[in-house]
Amino acid sequence: MPATRAKRPARAWQRMLSGRRLDLLDPSPLDVELEDIAHGLAFVARWNGQTSGDWPYSVAEHSLLVEELAVLPDGDPRWPLAALLHDAPEYVIGDMISPVKAAVGPGYAEMDARLTAAVHIRFGLPPALPARVKRAIKAADRASAWLEAVRIAGFSEAEASRFFGRPADGLRRRPLVPRPPAEVRAAFLARAEALMARR
């Protein structure tokens, strides 16, 4: 009987432009770099790229909007950074629309949670945010999703309101213009650095 070869374990790490190797199954905060996050999120398209304009609307652009819209509790200087980084794991696992996340099942949520904890620890945030902070960020996330859906993803206001809730009148009039990835990457980095300097 021929000897059986030991099966090689599947590669579970991603090589980043910084040179770091981020283990997706057991991520270390030591392998998380702000420049990698900014670059990755600036090149990941929201809405699976199904948006109008000359550039895809990136997760980095969305993250900047969520941080701007978030009404955060306590005045704690850590929470705006948490809002900016709320989708940080997508720099390595991409952005999946909600129906795909539901179809993939709990494995996606578990990987997202591990990556989130690593990112948070790297930047001095609690691995899991307090519930009141998560709720505030989620409210801003939904308002951003409504705005994106109506302005650039082809939804009617009624349809977007059914899925994401109806935001305040002033927000509903706000324009959205997708920007080139390099410009958004620079804006994300600058904002993250400014927020970190406040703590």
Coordinates of C-alpha atoms in Angstrom, one line a residue, residues 27-135:
P27 CA -5.1 37.5 13.8
S28 CA -2.5 39.2 15.9
P29 CA -2.7 42.9 16.7
L30 CA 1.0 43.1 15.9
D31 CA 0.3 42.3 12.3
V32 CA -2.3 45.1 11.9
E33 CA -1.0 48.3 10.3
L34 CA -3.1 51.5 9.7
E35 CA -1.6 51.9 6.2
D36 CA -2.8 48.4 5.2
I37 CA -6.3 49.1 6.5
A38 CA -6.5 52.5 4.6
H39 CA -5.2 51.0 1.4
G40 CA -7.4 47.9 1.5
L41 CA -10.6 49.8 2.4
A42 CA -9.9 52.4 -0.3
F43 CA -9.9 49.6 -2.9
V44 CA -12.9 47.6 -1.6
A45 CA -16.2 48.6 -3.3
R46 CA -19.4 49.0 -1.4
W47 CA -22.6 47.6 -3.0
N48 CA -20.5 45.0 -4.9
G49 CA -19.4 47.9 -7.2
Q50 CA -23.0 48.5 -8.3
T51 CA -22.9 52.3 -7.8
S52 CA -23.0 55.2 -10.2
G53 CA -20.1 57.5 -10.8
D54 CA -16.6 57.3 -12.3
W55 CA -15.2 55.5 -9.2
P56 CA -16.5 52.8 -7.0
Y57 CA -17.8 54.0 -3.7
S58 CA -15.3 52.5 -1.3
V59 CA -15.5 51.1 2.2
A60 CA -13.0 53.8 3.3
E61 CA -15.3 56.5 2.0
H62 CA -18.2 54.9 3.8
S63 CA -16.2 54.7 7.0
L64 CA -15.4 58.4 6.9
L65 CA -19.1 59.1 6.5
V66 CA -20.1 56.9 9.4
E67 CA -17.5 58.5 11.7
E68 CA -18.8 61.9 10.7
L69 CA -22.5 61.0 11.2
A70 CA -22.1 59.0 14.5
V71 CA -23.6 60.6 17.6
L72 CA -21.4 58.9 20.2
P73 CA -22.0 58.7 23.9
D74 CA -19.8 59.9 26.8
G75 CA -17.5 62.2 24.9
D76 CA -14.9 59.4 25.1
P77 CA -12.1 60.2 22.5
R78 CA -11.8 56.6 21.6
W79 CA -15.2 56.2 20.1
P80 CA -14.8 58.3 16.9
L81 CA -11.8 56.1 16.0
A82 CA -14.0 53.0 16.7
A83 CA -16.6 54.5 14.3
L84 CA -14.0 55.1 11.6
L85 CA -12.7 51.5 12.0
H86 CA -16.1 49.9 12.2
D87 CA -15.6 48.0 8.9
A88 CA -11.8 47.6 9.2
P89 CA -11.9 43.8 8.8
E90 CA -13.1 44.3 5.3
Y91 CA -9.6 45.4 4.3
V92 CA -8.8 41.7 4.2
I93 CA -12.1 39.9 3.9
G94 CA -13.9 42.3 1.6
D95 CA -17.4 43.8 1.8
M96 CA -20.2 41.3 1.4
I97 CA -23.8 42.6 1.0
S98 CA -26.1 41.5 3.8
P99 CA -27.9 38.7 1.8
V100 CA -24.5 37.0 1.1
K101 CA -23.5 37.3 4.7
A102 CA -26.7 35.6 5.7
A103 CA -26.1 32.8 3.2
V104 CA -22.5 32.3 4.3
G105 CA -23.6 31.8 7.9
P106 CA -21.9 32.3 11.2
G107 CA -18.4 31.6 10.0
Y108 CA -18.2 35.1 8.4
A109 CA -19.4 36.8 11.6
E110 CA -16.9 34.8 13.7
M111 CA -13.9 35.8 11.4
D112 CA -15.1 39.4 11.4
A113 CA -15.3 39.4 15.2
R114 CA -11.7 38.0 15.5
L115 CA -10.3 40.6 13.1
T116 CA -12.3 43.4 14.8
A117 CA -10.8 42.5 18.1
A118 CA -7.2 42.4 16.7
V119 CA -7.8 45.8 15.1
H120 CA -9.2 47.3 18.3
I121 CA -6.4 46.0 20.5
R122 CA -3.8 47.4 18.0
F123 CA -5.3 50.9 18.3
G124 CA -6.1 50.9 22.0
L125 CA -9.8 50.2 21.8
P126 CA -11.6 47.5 23.8
P127 CA -11.8 44.2 21.9
A128 CA -15.6 44.4 22.1
L129 CA -17.2 47.9 22.2
P130 CA -19.8 48.8 24.9
A131 CA -23.3 48.1 23.6
R132 CA -24.2 51.8 23.7
V133 CA -21.3 52.7 21.4
K134 CA -22.1 49.8 19.0
R135 CA -25.7 51.1 18.8

